[in-house]
mmCIF file with all atom_site columns, C-alpha atoms in Angstrom:
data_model
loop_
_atom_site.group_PDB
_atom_site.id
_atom_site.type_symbol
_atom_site.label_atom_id
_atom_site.label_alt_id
_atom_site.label_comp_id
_atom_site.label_asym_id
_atom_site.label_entity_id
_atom_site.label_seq_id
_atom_site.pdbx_PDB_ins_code
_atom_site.Cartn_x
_atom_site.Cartn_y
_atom_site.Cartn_z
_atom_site.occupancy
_atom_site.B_iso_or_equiv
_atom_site.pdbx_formal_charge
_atom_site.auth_seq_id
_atom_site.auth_comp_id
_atom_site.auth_asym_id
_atom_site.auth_atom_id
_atom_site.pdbx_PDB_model_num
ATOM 1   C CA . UNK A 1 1   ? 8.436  -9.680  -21.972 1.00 0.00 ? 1   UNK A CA 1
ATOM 2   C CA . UNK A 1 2   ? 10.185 -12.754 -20.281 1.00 0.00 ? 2   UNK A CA 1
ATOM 3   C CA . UNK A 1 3   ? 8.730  -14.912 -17.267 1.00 0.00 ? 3   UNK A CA 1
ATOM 4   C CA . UNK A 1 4   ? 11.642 -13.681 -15.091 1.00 0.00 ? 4   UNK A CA 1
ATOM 5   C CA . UNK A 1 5   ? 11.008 -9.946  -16.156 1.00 0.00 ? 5   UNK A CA 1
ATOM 6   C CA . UNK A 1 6   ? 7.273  -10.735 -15.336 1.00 0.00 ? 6   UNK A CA 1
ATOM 7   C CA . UNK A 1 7   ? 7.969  -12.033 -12.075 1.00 0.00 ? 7   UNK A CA 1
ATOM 8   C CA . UNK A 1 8   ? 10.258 -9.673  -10.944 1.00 0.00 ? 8   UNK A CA 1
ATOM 9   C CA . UNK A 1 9   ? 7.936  -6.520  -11.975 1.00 0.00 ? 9   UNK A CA 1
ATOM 10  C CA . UNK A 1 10  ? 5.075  -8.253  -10.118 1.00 0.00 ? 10  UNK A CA 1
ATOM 11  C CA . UNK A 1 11  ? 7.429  -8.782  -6.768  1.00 0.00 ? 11  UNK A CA 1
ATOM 12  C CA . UNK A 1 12  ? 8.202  -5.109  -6.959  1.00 0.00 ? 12  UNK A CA 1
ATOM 13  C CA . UNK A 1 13  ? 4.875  -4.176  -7.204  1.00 0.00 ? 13  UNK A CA 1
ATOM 14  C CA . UNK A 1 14  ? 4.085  -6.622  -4.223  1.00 0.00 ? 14  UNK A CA 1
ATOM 15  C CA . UNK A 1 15  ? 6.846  -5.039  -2.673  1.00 0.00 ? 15  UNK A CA 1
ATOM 16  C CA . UNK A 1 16  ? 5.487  -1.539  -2.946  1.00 0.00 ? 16  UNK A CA 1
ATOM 17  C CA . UNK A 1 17  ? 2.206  -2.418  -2.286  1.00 0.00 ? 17  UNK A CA 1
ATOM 18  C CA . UNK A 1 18  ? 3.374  -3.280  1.116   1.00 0.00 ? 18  UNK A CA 1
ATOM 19  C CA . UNK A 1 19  ? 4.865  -0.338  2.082   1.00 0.00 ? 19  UNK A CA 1
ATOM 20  C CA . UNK A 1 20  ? 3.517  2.422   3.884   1.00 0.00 ? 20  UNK A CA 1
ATOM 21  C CA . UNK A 1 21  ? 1.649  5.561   2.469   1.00 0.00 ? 21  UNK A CA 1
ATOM 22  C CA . UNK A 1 22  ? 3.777  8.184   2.027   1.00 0.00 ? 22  UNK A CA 1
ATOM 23  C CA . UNK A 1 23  ? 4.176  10.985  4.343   1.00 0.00 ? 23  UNK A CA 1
ATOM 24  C CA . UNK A 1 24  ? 2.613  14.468  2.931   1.00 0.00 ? 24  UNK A CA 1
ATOM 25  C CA . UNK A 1 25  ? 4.901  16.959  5.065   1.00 0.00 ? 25  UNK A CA 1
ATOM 26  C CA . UNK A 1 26  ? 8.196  17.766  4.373   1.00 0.00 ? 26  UNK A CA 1
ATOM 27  C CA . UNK A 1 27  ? 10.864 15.971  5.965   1.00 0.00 ? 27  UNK A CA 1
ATOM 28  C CA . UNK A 1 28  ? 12.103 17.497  8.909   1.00 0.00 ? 28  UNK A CA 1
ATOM 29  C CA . UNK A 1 29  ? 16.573 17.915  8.268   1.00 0.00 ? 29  UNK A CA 1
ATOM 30  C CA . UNK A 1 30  ? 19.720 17.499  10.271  1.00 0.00 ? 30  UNK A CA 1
ATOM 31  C CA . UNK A 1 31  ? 22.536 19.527  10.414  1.00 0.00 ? 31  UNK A CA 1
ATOM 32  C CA . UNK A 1 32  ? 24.312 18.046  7.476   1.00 0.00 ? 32  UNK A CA 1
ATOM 33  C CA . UNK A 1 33  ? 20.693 19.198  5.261   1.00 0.00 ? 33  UNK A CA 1
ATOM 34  C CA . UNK A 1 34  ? 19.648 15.500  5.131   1.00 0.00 ? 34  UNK A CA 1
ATOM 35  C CA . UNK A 1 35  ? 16.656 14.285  6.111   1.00 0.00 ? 35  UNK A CA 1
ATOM 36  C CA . UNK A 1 36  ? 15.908 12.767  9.296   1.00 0.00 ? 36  UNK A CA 1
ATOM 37  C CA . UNK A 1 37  ? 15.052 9.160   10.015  1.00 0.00 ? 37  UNK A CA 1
ATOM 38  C CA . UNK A 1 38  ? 11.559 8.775   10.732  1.00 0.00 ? 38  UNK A CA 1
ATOM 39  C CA . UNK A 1 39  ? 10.311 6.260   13.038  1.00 0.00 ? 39  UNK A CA 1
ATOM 40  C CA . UNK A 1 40  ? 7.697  3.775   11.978  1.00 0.00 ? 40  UNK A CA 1
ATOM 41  C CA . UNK A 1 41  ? 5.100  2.910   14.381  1.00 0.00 ? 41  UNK A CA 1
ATOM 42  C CA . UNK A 1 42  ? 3.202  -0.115  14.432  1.00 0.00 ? 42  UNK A CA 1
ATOM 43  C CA . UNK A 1 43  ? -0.073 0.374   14.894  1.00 0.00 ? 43  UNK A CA 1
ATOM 44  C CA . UNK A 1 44  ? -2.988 -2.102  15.970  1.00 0.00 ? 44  UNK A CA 1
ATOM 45  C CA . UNK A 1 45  ? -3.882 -2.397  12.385  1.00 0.00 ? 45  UNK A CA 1
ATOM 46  C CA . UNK A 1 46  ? -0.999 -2.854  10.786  1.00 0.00 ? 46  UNK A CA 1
ATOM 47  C CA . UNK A 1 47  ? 0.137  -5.577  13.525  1.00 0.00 ? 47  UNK A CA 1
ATOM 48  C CA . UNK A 1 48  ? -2.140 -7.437  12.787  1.00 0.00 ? 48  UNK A CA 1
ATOM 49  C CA . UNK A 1 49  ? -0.843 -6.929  8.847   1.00 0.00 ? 49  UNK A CA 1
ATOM 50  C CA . UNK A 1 50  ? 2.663  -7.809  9.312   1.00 0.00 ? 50  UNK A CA 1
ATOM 51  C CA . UNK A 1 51  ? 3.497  -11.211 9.011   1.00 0.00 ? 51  UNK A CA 1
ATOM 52  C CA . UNK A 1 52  ? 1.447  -11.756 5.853   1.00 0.00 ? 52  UNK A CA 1
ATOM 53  C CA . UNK A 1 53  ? 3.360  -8.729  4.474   1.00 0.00 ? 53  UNK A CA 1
ATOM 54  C CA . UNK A 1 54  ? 6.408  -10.684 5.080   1.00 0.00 ? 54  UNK A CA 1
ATOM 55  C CA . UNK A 1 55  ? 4.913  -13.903 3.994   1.00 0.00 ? 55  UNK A CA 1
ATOM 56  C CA . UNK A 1 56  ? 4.116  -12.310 0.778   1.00 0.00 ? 56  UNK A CA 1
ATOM 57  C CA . UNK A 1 57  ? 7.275  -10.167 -0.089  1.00 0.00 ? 57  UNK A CA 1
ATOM 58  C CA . UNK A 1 58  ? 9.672  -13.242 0.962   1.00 0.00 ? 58  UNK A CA 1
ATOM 59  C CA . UNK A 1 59  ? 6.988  -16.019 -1.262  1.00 0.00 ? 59  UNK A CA 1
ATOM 60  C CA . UNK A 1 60  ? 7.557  -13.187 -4.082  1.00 0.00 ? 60  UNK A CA 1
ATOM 61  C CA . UNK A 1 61  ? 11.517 -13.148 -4.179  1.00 0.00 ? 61  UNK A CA 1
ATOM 62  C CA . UNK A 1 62  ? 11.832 -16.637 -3.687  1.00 0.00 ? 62  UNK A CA 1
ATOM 63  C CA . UNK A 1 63  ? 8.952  -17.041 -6.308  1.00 0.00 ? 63  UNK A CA 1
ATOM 64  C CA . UNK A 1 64  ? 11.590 -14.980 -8.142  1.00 0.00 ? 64  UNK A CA 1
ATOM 65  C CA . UNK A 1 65  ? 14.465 -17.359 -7.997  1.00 0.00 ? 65  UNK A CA 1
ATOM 66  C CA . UNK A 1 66  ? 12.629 -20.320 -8.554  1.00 0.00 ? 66  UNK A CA 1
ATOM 67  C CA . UNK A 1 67  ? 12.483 -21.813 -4.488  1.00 0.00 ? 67  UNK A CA 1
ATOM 68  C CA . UNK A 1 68  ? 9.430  -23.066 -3.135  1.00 0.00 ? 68  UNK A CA 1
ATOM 69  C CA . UNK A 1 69  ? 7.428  -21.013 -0.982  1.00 0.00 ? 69  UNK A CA 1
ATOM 70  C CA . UNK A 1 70  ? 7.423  -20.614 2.737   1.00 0.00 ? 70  UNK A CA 1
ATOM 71  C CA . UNK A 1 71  ? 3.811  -20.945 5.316   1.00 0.00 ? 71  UNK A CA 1
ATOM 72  C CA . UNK A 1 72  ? 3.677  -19.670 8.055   1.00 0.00 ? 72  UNK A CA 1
ATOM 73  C CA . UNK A 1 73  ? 4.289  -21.414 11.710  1.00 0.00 ? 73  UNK A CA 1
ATOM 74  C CA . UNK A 1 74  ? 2.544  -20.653 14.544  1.00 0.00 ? 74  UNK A CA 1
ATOM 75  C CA . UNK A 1 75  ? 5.375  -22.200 16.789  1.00 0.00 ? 75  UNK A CA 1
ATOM 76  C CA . UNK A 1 76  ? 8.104  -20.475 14.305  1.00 0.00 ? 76  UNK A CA 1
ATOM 77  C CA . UNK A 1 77  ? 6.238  -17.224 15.428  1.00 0.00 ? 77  UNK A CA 1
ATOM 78  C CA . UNK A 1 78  ? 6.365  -17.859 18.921  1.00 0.00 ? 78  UNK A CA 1
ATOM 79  C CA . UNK A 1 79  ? 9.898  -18.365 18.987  1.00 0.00 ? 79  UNK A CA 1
ATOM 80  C CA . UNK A 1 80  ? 10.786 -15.124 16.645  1.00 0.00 ? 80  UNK A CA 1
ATOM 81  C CA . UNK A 1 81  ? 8.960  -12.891 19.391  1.00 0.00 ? 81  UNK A CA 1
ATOM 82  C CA . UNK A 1 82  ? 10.655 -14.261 22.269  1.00 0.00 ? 82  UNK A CA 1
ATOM 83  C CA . UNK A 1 83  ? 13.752 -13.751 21.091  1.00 0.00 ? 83  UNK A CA 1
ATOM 84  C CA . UNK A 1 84  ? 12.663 -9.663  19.222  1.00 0.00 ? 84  UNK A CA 1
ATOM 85  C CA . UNK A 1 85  ? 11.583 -9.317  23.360  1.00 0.00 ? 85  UNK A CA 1
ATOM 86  C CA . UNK A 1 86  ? 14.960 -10.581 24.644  1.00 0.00 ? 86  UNK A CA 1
ATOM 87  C CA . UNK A 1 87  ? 17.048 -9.116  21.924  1.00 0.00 ? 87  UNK A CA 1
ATOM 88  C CA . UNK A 1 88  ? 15.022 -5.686  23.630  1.00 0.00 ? 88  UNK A CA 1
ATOM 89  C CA . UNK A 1 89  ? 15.582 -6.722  27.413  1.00 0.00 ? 89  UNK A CA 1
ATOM 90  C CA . UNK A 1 90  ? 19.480 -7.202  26.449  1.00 0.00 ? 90  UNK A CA 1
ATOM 91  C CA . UNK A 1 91  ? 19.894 -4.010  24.092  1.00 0.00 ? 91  UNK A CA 1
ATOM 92  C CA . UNK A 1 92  ? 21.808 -6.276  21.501  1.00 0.00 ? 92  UNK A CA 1
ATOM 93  C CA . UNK A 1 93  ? 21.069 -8.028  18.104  1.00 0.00 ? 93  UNK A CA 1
ATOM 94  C CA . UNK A 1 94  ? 22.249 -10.899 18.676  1.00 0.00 ? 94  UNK A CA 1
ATOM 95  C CA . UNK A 1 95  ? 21.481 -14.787 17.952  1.00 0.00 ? 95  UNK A CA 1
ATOM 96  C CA . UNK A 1 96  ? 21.734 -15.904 21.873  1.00 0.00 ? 96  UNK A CA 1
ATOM 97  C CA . UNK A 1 97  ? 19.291 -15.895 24.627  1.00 0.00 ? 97  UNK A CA 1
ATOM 98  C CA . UNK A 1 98  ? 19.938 -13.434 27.579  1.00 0.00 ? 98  UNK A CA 1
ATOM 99  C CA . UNK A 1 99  ? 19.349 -17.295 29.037  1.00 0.00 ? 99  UNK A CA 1
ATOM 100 C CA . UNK A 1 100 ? 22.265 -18.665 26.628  1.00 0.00 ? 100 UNK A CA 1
ATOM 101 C CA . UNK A 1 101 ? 20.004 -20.595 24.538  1.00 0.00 ? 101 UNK A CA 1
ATOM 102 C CA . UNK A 1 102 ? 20.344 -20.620 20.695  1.00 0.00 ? 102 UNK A CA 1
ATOM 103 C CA . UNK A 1 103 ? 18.034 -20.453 18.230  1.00 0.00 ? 103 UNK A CA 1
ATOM 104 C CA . UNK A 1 104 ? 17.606 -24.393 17.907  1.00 0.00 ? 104 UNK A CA 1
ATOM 105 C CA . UNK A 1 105 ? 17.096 -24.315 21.801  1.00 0.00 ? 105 UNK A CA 1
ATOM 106 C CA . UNK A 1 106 ? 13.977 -21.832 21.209  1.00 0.00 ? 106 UNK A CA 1
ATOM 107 C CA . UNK A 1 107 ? 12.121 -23.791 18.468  1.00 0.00 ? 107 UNK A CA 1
ATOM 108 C CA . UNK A 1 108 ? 12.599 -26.791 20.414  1.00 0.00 ? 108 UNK A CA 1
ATOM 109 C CA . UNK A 1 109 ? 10.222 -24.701 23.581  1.00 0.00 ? 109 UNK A CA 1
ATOM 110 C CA . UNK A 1 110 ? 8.081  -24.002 21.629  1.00 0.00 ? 110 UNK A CA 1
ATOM 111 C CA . UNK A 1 111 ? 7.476  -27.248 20.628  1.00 0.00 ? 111 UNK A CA 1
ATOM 112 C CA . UNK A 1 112 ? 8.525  -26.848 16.740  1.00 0.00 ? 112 UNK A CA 1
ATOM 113 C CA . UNK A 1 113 ? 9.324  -30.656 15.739  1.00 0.00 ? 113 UNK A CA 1
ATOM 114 C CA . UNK A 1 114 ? 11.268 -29.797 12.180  1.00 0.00 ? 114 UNK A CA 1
ATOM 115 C CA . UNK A 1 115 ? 14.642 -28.436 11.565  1.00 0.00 ? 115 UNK A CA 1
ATOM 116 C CA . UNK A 1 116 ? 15.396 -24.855 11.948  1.00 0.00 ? 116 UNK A CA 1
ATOM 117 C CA . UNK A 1 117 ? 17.332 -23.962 8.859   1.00 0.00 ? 117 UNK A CA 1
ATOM 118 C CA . UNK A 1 118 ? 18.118 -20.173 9.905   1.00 0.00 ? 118 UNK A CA 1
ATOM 119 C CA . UNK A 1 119 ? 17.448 -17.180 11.606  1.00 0.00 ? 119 UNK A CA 1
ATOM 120 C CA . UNK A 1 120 ? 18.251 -13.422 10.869  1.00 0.00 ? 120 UNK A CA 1
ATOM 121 C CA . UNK A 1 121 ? 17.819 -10.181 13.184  1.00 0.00 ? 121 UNK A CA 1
ATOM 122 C CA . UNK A 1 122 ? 17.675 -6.807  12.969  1.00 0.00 ? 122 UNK A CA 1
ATOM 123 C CA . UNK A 1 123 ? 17.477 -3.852  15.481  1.00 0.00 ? 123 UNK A CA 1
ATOM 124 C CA . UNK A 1 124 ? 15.821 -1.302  13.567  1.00 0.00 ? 124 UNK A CA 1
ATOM 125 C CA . UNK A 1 125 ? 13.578 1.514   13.216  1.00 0.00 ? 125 UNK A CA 1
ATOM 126 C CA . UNK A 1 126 ? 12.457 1.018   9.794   1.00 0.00 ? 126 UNK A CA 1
ATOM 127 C CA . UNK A 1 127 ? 9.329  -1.024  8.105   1.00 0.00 ? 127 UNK A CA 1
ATOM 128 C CA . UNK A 1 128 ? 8.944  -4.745  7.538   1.00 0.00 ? 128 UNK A CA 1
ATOM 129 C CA . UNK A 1 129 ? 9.926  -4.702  3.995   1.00 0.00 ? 129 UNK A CA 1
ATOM 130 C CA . UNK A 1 130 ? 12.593 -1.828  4.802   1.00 0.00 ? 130 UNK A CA 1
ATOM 131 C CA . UNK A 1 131 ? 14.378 -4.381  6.957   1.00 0.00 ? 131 UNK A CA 1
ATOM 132 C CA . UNK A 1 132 ? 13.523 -7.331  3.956   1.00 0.00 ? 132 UNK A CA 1
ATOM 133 C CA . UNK A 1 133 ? 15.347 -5.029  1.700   1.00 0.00 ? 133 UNK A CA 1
ATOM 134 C CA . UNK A 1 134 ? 18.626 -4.972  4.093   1.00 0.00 ? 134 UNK A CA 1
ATOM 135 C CA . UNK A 1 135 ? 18.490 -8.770  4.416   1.00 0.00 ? 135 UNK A CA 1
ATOM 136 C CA . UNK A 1 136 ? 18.388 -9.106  0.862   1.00 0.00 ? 136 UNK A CA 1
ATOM 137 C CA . UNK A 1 137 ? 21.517 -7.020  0.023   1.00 0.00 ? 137 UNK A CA 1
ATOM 138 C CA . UNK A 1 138 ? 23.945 -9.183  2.632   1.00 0.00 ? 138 UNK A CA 1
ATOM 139 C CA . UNK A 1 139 ? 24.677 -12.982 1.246   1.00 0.00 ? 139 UNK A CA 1
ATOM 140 C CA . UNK A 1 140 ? 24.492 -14.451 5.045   1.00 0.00 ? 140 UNK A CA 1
ATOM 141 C CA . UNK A 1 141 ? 20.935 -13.276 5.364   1.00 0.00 ? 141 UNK A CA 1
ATOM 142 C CA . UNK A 1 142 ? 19.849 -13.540 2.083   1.00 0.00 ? 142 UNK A CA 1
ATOM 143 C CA . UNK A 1 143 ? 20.463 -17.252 1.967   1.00 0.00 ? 143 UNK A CA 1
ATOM 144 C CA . UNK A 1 144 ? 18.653 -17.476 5.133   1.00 0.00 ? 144 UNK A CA 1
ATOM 145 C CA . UNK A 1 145 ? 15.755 -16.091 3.226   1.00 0.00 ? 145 UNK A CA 1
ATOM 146 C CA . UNK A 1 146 ? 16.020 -18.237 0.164   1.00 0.00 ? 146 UNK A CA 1
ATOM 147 C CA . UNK A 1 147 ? 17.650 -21.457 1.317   1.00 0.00 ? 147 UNK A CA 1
ATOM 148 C CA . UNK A 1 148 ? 15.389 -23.810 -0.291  1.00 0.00 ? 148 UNK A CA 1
ATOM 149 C CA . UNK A 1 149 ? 15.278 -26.641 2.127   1.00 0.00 ? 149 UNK A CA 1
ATOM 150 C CA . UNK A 1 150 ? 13.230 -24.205 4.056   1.00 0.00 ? 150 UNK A CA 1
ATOM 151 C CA . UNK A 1 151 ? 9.252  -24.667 4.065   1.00 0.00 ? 151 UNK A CA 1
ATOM 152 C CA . UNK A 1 152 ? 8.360  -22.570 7.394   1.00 0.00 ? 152 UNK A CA 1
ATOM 153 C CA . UNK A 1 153 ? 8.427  -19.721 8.354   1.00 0.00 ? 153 UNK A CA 1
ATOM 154 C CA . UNK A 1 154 ? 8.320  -17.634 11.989  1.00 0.00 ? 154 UNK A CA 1
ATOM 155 C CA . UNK A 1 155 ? 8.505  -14.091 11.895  1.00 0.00 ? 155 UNK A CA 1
ATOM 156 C CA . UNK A 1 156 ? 8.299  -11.409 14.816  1.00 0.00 ? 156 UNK A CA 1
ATOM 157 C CA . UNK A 1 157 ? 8.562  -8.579  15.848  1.00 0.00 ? 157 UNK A CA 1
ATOM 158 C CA . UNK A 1 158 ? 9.011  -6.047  19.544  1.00 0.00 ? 158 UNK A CA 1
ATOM 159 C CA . UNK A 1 159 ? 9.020  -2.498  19.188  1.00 0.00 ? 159 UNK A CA 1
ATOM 160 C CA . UNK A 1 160 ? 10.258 -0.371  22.260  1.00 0.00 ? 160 UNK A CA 1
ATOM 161 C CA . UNK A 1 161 ? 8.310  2.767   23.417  1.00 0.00 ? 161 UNK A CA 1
ATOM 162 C CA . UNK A 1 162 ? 11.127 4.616   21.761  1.00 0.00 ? 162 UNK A CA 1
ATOM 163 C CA . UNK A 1 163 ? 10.011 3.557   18.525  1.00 0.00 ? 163 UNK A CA 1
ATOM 164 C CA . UNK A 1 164 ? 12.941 0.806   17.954  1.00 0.00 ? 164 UNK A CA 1
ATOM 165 C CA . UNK A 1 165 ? 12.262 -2.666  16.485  1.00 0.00 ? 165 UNK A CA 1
ATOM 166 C CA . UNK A 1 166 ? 13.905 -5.931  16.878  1.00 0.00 ? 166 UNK A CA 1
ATOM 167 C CA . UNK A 1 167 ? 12.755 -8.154  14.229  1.00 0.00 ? 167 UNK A CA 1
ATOM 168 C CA . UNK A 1 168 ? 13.662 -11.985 14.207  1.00 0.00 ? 168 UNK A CA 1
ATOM 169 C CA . UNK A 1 169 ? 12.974 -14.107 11.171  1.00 0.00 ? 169 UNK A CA 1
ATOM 170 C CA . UNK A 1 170 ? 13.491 -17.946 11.531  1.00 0.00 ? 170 UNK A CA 1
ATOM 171 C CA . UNK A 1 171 ? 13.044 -20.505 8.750   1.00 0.00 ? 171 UNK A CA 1
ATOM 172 C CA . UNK A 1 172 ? 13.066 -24.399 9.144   1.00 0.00 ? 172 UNK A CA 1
ATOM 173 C CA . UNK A 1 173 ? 11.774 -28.016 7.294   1.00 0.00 ? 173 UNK A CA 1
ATOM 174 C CA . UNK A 1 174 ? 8.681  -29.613 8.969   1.00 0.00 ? 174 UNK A CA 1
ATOM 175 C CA . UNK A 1 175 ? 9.533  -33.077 10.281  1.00 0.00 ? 175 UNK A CA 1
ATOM 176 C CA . UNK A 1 176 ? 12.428 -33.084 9.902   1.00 0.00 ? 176 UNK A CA 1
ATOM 177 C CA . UNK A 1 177 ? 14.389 -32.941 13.555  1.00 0.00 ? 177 UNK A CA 1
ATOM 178 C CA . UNK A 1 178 ? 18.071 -31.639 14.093  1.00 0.00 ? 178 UNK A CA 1
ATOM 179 C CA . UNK A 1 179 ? 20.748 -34.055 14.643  1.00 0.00 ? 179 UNK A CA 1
ATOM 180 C CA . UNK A 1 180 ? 23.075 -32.647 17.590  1.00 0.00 ? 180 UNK A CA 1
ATOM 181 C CA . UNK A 1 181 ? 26.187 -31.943 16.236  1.00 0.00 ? 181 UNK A CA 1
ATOM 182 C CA . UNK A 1 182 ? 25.795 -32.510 12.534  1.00 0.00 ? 182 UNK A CA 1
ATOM 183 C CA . UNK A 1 183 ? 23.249 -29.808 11.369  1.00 0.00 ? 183 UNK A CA 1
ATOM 184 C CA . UNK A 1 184 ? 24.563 -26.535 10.587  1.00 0.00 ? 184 UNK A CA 1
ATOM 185 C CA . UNK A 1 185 ? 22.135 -23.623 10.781  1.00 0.00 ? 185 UNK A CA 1
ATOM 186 C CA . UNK A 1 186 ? 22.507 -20.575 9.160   1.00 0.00 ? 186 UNK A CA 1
ATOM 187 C CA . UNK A 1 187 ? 22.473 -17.185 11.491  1.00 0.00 ? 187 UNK A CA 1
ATOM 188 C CA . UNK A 1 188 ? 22.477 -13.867 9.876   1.00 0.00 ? 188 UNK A CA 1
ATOM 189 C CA . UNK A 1 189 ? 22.035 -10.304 11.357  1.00 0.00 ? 189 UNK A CA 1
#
């Protein structure tokens, strides 16, 4: 068996590890006999889960391609949830602020001193690695998620009573500050 073959059994695995247990009742149907979405709760537990599940699947495909892997930021973090909460207050994926700012403007509050290379959103009701999954099979957001200047990592999350989830991943380069009007950043939904 190949390296590649190797390492992309062992992301799968990683992948599938991360997912939730299966439900033992039948799936409750629609009208048109398919099933119906279920929505995922996050729970206390797995909160506290989540961003190391995310860590780990992204570290795994970009493991898989050969790219470096990604840490975690603490400051990255804090500007993914602000923006999951605004997406929320606005009712819209979207890359702006309800304020107007942009994503560069919210790493720059909280303080994040590197370069953010990207972002990608989702307004969702599915899992962490359900959502991964999506970003993977669009080019825009899958480069976000294996550009390999990136070295950081924020991810976030706000779920609504209702069960919906806005999700904001951002990526950026440690020391490494934007210069206005020459860095492109890449923003994916």
């Amino acid at each position: 068996m190949d390296r590649r073959a190797f390492v992309m059994m062992g992301a799968a695995l990683l992948a599938a590890a991360c997912a939730p247990a299966p439900s033992t009742e039948a799936p409750r149907l629609g009208p048109d006999g398919k099933p119906l979405p279920q929505v995922y709760r996050i729970s206390a537990a797995e909160a506290a889960k989540i961003e190391y599940n995310m860590l780990d699947s992204v570290n795994a495909l970009r493991q898989a391609r050969g790219v470096a892997p990604l840490q975690l930021n603490a400051r990255l973090n804090a500007a993914a949830a602000t923006h999951s909460r605004d997406m929320s207050v606005q009712n819209r994926p979207w890359h702006f602020g309800s304020d107007g700012s942009s994503p560069i403007d919210r790493v720059r509050r909280v303080g994040y001193t590197g370069r953010l290379v990207g972002e990608n959103i989702s307004e969702t009701y599915e899992t962490e690695t359900e959502t991964l999954a999506a970003w993977m099979e669009d080019a825009a957001t899958r480069d976000v998620i294996l550009d390999p200047a990136a070295r950081d990592l924020g991810f976030a999350w706000y779920q609504e009573p209702n069960g919906k989830i806005w999700w904001t991943l951002t990526t950026g380069v440690p020391g490494m500050a934007a210069t206005p009007g020459v860095d492109q950043i890449a923003l994916a939904q």
